[in-house]
Backbone as numpy.savetxt, mean C-alpha at the origin, in Angstrom:
# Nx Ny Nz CAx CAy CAz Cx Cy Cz
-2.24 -19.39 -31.34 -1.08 -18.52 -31.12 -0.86 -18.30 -29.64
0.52 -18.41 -29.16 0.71 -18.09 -27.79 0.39 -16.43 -27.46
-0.20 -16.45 -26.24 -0.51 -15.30 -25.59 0.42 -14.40 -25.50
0.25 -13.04 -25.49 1.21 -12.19 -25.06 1.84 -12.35 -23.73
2.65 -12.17 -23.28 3.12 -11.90 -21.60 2.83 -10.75 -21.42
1.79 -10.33 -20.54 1.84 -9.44 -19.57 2.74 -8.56 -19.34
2.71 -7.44 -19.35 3.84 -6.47 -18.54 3.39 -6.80 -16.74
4.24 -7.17 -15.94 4.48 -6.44 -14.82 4.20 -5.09 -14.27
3.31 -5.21 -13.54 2.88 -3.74 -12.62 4.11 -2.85 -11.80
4.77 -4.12 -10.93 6.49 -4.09 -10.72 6.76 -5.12 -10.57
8.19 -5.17 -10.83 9.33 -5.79 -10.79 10.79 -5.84 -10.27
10.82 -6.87 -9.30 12.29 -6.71 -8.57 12.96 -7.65 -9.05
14.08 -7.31 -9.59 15.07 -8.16 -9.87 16.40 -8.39 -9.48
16.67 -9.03 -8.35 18.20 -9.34 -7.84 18.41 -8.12 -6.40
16.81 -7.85 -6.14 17.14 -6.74 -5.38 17.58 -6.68 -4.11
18.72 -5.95 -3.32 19.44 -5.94 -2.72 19.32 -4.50 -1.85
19.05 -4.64 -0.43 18.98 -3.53 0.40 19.91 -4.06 1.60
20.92 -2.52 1.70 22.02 -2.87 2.95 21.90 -1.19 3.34
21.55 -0.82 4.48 22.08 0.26 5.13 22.97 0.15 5.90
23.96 1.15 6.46 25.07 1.46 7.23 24.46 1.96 8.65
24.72 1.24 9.47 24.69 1.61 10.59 25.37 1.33 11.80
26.02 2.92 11.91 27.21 3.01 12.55 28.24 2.97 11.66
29.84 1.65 11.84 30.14 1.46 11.25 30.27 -0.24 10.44
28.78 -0.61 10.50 28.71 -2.21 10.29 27.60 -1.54 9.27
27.07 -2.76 8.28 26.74 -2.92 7.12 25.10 -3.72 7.87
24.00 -3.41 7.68 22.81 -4.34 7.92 21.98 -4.58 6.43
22.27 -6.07 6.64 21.54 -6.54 4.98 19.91 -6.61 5.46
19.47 -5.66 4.69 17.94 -5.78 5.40 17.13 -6.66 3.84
17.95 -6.58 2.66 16.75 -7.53 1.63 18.01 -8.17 0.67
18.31 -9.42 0.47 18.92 -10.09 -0.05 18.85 -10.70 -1.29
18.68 -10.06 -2.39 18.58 -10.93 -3.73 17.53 -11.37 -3.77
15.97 -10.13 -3.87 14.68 -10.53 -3.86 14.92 -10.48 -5.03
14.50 -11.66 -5.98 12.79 -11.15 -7.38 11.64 -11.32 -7.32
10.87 -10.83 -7.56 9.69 -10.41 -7.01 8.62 -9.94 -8.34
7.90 -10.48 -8.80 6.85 -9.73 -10.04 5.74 -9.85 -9.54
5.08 -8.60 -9.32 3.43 -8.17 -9.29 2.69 -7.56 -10.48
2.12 -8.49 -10.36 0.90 -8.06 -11.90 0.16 -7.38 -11.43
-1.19 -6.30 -12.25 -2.11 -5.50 -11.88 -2.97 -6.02 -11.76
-3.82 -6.18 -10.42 -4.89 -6.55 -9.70 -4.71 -7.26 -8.60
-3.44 -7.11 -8.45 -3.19 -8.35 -7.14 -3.81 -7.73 -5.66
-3.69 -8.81 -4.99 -4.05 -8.37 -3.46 -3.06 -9.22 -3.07
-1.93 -8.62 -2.77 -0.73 -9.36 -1.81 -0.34 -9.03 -0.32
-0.31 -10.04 0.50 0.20 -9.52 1.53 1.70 -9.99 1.38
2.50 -9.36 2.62 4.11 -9.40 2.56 4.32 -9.71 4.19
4.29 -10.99 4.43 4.55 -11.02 5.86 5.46 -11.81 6.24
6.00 -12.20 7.43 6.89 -12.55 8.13 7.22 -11.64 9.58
8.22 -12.49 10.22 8.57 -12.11 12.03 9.16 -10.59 11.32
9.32 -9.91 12.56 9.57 -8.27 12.84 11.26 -8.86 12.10
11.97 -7.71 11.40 13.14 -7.42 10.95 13.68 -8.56 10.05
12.27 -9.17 9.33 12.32 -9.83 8.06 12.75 -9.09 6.94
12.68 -7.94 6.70 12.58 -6.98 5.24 11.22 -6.16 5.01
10.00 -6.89 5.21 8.79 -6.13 4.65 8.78 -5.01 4.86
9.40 -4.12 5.56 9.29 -2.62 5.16 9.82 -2.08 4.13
11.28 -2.49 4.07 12.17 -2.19 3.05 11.26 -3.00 2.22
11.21 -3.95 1.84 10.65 -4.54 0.49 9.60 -3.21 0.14
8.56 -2.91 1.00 7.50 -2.04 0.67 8.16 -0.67 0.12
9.34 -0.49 0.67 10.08 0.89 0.35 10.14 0.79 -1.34
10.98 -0.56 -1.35 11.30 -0.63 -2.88 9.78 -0.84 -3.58
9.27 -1.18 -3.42 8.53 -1.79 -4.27 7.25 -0.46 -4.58
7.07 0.26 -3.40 6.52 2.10 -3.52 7.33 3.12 -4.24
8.60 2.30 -4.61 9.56 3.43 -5.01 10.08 4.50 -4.26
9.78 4.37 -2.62 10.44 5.33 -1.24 11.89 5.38 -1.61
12.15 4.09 -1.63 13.38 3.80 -1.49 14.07 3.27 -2.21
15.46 3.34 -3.05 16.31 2.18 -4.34 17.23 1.26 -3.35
17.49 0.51 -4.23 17.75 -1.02 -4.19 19.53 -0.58 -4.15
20.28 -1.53 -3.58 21.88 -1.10 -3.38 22.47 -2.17 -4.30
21.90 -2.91 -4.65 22.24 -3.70 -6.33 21.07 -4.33 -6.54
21.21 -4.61 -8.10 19.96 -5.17 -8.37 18.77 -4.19 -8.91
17.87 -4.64 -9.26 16.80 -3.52 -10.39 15.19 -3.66 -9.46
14.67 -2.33 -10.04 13.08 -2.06 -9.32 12.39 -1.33 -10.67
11.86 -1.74 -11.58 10.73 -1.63 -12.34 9.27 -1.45 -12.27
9.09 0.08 -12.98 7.45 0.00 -12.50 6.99 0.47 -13.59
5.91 -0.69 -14.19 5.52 -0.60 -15.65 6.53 -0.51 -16.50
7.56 -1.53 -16.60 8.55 -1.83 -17.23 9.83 -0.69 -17.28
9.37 0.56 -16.51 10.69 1.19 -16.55 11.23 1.26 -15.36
12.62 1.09 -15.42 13.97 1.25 -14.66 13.73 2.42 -13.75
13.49 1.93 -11.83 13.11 3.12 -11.44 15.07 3.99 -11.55
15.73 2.89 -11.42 17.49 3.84 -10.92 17.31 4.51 -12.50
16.38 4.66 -13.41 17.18 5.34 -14.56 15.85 6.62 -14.39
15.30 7.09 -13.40 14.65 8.03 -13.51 15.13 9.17 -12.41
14.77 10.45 -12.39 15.33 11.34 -11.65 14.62 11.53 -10.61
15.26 11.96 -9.15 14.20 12.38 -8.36 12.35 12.63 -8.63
12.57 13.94 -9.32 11.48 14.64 -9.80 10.69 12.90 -10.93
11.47 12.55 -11.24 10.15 11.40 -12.25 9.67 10.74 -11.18
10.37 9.89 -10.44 10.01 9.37 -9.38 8.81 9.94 -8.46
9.15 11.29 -8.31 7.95 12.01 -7.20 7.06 12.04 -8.06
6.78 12.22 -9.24 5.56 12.58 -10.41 5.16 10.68 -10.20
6.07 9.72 -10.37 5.51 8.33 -10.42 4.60 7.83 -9.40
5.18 8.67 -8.12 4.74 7.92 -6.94 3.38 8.78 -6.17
3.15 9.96 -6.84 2.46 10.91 -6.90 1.05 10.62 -7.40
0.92 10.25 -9.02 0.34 9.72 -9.95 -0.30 8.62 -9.91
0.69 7.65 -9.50 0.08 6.26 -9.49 0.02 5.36 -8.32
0.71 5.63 -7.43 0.42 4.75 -5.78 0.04 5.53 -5.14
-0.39 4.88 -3.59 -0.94 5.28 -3.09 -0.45 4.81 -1.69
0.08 4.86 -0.61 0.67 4.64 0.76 -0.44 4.74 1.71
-0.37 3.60 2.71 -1.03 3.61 4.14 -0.16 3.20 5.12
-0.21 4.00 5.99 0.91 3.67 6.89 -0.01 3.21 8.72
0.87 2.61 9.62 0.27 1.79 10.50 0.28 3.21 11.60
1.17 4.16 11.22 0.41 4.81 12.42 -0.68 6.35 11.65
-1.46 6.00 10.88 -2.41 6.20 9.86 -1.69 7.78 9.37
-0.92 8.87 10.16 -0.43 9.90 9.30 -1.12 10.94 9.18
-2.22 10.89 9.91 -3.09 12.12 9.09 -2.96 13.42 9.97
-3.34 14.69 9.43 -3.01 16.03 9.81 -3.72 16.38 11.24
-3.32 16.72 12.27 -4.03 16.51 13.07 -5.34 17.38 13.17
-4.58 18.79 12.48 -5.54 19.84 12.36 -6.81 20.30 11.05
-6.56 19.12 10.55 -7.43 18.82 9.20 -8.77 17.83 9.63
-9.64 18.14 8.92 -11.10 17.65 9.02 -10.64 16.33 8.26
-11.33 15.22 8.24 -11.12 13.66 8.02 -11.19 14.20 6.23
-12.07 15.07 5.73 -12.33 15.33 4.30 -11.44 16.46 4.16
-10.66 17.19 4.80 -9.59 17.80 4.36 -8.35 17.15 4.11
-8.29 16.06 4.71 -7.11 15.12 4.99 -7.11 14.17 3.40
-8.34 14.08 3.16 -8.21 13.31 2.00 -8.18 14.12 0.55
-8.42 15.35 0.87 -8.17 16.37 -0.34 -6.54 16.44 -0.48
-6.49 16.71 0.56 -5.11 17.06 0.49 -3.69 16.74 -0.74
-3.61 15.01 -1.14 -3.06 15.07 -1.96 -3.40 15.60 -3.07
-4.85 15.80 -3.86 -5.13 16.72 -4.78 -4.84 17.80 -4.77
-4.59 18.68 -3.53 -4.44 20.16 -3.79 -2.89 20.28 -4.08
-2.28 19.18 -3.55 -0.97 19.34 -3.57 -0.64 19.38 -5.15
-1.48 18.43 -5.77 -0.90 18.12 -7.26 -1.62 19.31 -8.04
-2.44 20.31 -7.75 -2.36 21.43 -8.25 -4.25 21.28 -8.36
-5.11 20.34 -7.62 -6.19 20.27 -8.08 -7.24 21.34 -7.49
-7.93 21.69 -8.44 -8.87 22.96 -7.46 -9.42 22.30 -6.30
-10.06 23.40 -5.33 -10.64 22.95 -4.18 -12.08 22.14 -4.61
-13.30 22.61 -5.56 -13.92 21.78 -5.87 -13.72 20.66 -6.69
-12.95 20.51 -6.80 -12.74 18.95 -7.58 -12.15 18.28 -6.66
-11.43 18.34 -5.60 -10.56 17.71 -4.35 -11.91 17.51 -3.64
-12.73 18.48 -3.41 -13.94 17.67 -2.75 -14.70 17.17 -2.73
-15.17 16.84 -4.28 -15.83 15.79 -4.77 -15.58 14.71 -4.73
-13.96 14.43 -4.92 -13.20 13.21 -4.77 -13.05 12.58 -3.38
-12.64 13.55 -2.30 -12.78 13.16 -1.20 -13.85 12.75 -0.58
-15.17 13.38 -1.18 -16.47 13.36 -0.10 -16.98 11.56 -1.28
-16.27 11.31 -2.10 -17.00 10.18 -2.96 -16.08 9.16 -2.30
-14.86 9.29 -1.57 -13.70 8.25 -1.01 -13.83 7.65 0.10
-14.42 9.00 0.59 -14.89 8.29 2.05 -16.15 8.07 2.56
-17.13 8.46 1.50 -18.60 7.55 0.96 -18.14 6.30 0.94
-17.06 6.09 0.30 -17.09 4.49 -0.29 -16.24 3.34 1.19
-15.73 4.34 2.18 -15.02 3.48 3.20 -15.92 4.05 4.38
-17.16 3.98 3.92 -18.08 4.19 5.53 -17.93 5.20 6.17
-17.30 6.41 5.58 -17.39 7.54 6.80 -17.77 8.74 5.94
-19.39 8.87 5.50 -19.78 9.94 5.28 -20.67 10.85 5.70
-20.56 10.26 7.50 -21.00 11.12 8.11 -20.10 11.31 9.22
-19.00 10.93 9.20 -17.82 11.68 9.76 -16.96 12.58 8.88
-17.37 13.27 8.00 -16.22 13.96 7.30 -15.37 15.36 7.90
-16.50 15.46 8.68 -16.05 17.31 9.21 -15.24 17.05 10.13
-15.07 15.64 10.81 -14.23 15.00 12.11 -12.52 15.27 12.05
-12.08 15.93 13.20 -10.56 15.89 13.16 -10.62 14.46 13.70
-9.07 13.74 13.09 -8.57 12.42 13.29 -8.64 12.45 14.87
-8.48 13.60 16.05 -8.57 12.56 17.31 -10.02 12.59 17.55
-11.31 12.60 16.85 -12.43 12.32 17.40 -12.63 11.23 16.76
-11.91 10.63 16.14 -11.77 9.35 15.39 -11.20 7.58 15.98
-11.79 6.55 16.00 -11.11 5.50 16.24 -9.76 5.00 15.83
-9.25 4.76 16.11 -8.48 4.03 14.95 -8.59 3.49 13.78
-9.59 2.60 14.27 -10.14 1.98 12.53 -10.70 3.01 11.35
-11.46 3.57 12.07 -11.96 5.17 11.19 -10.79 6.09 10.92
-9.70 6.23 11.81 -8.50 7.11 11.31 -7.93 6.21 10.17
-7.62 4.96 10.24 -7.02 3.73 8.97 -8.21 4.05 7.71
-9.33 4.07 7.78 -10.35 4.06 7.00 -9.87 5.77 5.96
-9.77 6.41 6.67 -9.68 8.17 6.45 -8.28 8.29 5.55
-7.36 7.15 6.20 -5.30 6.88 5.13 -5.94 6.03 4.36
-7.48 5.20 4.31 -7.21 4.38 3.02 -8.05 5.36 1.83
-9.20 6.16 2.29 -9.44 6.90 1.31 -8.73 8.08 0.40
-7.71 9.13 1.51 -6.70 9.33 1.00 -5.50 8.94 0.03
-5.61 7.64 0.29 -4.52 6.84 -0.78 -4.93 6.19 -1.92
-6.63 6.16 -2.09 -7.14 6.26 -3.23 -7.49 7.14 -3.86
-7.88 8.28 -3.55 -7.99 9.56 -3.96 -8.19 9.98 -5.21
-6.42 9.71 -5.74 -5.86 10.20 -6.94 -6.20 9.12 -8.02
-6.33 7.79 -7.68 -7.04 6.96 -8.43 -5.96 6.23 -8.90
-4.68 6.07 -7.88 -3.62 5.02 -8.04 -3.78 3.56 -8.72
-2.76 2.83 -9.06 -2.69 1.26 -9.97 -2.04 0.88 -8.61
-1.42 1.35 -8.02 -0.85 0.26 -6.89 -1.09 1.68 -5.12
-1.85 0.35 -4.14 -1.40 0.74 -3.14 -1.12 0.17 -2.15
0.40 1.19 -1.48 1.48 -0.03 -0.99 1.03 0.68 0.52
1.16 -1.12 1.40 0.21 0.11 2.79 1.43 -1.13 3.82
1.82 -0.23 4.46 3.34 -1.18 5.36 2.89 -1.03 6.74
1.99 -2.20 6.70 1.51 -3.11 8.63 0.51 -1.45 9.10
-1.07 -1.97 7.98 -1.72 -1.01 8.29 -2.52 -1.47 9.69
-2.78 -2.57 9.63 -3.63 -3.52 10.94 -2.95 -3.22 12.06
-1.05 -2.92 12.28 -0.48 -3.18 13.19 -0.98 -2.36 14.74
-1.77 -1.28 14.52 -1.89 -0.81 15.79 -3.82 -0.41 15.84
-4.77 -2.05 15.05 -5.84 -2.09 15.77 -6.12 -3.39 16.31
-7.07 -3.15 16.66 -7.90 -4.97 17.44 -7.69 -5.98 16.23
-7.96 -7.14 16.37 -8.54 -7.99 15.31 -9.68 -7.85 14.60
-10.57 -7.22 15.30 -12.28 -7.37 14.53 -11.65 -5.95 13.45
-10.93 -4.59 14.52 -11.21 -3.59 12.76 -9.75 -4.00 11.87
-9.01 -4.90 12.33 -7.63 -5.37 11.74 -8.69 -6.05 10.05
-9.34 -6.78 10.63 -10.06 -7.35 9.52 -11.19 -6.35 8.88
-11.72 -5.83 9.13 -12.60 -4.80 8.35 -11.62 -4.07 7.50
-10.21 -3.62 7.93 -9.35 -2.87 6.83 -8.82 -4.01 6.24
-8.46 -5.11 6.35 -8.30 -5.89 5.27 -9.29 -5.87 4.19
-10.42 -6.55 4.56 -11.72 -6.69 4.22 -12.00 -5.67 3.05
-11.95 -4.26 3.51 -11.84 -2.84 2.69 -11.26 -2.57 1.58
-9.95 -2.84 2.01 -8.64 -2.95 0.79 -9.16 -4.02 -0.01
-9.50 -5.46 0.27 -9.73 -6.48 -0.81 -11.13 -6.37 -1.61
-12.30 -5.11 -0.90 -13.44 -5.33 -1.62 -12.85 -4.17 -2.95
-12.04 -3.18 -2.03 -12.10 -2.03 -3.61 -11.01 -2.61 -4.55
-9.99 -3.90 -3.88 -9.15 -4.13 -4.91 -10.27 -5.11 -6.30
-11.13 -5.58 -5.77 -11.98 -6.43 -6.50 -12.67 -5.45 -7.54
-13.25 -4.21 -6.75 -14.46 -3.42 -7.56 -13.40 -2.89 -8.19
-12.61 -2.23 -8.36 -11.71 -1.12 -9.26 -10.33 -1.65 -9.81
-10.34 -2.66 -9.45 -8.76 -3.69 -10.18 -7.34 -2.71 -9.73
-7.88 -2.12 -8.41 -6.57 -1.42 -8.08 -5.94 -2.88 -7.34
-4.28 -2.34 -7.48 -3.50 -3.72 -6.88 -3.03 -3.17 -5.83
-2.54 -4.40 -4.71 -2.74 -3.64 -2.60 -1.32 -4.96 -2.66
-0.79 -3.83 -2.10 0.61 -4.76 -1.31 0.55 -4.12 -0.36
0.26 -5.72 0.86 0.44 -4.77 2.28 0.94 -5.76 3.07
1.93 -5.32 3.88 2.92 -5.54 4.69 2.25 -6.26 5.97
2.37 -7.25 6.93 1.91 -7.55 7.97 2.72 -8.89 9.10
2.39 -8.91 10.30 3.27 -9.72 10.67 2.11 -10.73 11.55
0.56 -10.31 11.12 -0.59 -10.86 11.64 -0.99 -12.22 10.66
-0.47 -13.64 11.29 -0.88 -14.66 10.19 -2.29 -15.37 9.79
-3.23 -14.38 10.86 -4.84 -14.28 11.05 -5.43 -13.83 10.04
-4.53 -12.55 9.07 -5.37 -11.91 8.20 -4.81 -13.00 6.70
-3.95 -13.68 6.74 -3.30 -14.41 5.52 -4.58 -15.56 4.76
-5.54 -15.58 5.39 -6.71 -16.52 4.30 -7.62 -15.47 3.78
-6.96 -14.28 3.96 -8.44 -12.91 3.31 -7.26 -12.33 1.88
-6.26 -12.79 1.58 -5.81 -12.23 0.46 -5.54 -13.66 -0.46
-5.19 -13.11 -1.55 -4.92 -13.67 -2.75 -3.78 -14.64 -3.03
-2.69 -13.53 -2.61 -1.01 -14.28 -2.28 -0.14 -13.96 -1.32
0.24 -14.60 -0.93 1.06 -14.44 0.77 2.90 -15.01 0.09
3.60 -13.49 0.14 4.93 -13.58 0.22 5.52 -13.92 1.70
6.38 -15.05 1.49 6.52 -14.65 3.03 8.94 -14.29 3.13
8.79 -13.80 3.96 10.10 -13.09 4.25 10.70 -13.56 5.04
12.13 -14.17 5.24 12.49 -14.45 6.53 13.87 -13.83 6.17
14.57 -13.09 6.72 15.87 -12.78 7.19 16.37 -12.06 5.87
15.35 -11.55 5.13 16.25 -10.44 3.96 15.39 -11.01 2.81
15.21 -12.65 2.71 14.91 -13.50 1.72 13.54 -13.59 1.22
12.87 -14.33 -0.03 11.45 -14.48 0.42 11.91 -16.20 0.25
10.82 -16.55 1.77 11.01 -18.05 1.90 9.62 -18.62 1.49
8.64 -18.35 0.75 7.65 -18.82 0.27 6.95 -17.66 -0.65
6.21 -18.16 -1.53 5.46 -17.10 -2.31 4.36 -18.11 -2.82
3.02 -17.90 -2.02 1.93 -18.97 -2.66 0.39 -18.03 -2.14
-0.11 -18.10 -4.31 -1.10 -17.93 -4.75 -2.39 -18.74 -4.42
-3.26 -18.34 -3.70 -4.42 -19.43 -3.53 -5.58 -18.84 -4.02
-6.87 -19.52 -3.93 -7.78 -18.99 -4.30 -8.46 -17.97 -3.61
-9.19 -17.36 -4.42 -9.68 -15.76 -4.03 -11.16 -16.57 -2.87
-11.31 -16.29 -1.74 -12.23 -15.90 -0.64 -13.16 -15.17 -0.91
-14.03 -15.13 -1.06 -15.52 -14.18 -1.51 -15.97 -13.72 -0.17
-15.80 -13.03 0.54 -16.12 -12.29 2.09 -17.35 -11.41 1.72
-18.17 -11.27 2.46 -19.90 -10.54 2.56 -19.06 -9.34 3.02
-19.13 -8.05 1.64 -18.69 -6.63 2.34 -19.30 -6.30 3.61
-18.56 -6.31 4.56 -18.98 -5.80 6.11 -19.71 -4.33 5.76
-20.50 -3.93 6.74 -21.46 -2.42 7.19 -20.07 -1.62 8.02
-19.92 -0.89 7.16 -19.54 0.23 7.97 -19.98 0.74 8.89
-19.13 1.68 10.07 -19.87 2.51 10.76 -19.25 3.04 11.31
């Protein structure tokens, strides 16, 4: 008997992003489709003012599509309301951003509570979660640390435990490498692909570095709104690096 098909984790279909600026029209994503299954490790790269942000918008659910459809777990994000959307994107993803975001006046383990308290979680259960998140990304003996006694790579490390937290199916992280070296550019790759392996969480992340493209799974690539390649290779077995 033939196999079932899979549901899709998401799905873009025919998707179309144009903002107004000024009074001219900029097509920033042109009639993507796009299907990600659960467990992927994708990167999304191409030259600067390819789309990969916007793609990441749509595909996090930040942002809707100006024709064309964005599906997550088979439902229609344009047929949900604000409020479903914030409960979707709340619930189940998880965001890293390149200039890492974090509170300045928050301890590295307050920073990662944080989305729990927001969603209504007590303080001891937010800190169990946090102090077990950033156990698992090498910094559990920086926790009491505000982000500027922090590296960069350790501030990226501190947005990736945060964005696992809640125990997301997808996390969408838009050009997290873009503002470290190469050696911790690759340790946060490295990071993202060991917990996408241990926990079957799925990582779409945005980049314009074609150094980190033999450490993931599948490389979309983007040129001018479009995707001009989309190729699956085999999975890389990398020795989890030592934190520190």
């Amino acid at each position: 008997m033939p196999q079932p098909v899979q549901q899709a984790l998401v799905e873009l279909s025919g998707a179309t992003k144009q903002y107004q600026l000024g009074g001219a029209g900029i097509l920033a994503l042109d009639n993507v489709g796009l299907r990600i299954d659960a467990g992927e490790f994708v990167a999304v790269w191409g030259p600067s003012g390819s789309g990969k942000s916007t793609l990441c918008n749509l595909i996090g659910l930040i942002d809707s599509p100006s024709a064309g459809s964005v599906s997550f777990r088979g439902a229609d994000a344009a047929l949900m309301s604000d409020d479903q959307r914030s409960t979707m994107r709340n619930r189940s993803i998880g965001f890293v951003f390149q200039g890492f975001n974090l509170v300045p006046v928050l301890s590295a383990l307050e920073n990662v509570m944080l989305p729990l308290q927001i969603g209504g979680a007590s303080a001891q259960a937010a800190k169990a979660a946090a102090r077990l998140r950033l156990e698992q990304v090498g910094l559990g003996g920086q926790m009491a640390q505000r982000p500027a006694k922090l590296s960069g790579g350790q501030q990226q490390r501190v947005a990736i435990a945060r964005a696992l937290v809640a125990g997301p199916v997808l996390v969408v992280a838009d050009e997290p490498t873009a503002n470290l070296d190469t050696a911790n550019a690759v340790l946060i790759i490295d990071l993202m692909r060991e917990i996408s392996r241990r926990e079957g969480t799925t990582f779409v992340f945005s980049t314009h570095d074609d150094r980190l493209l033999a450490r993931v799974d599948r490389k979309v690539m983007l040129r001018d709104g479009c995707i001009a390649d989309d190729v699956r290779q085999e999975r890389a077995d990398y020795r989890m690096r030592v934190y520190s």
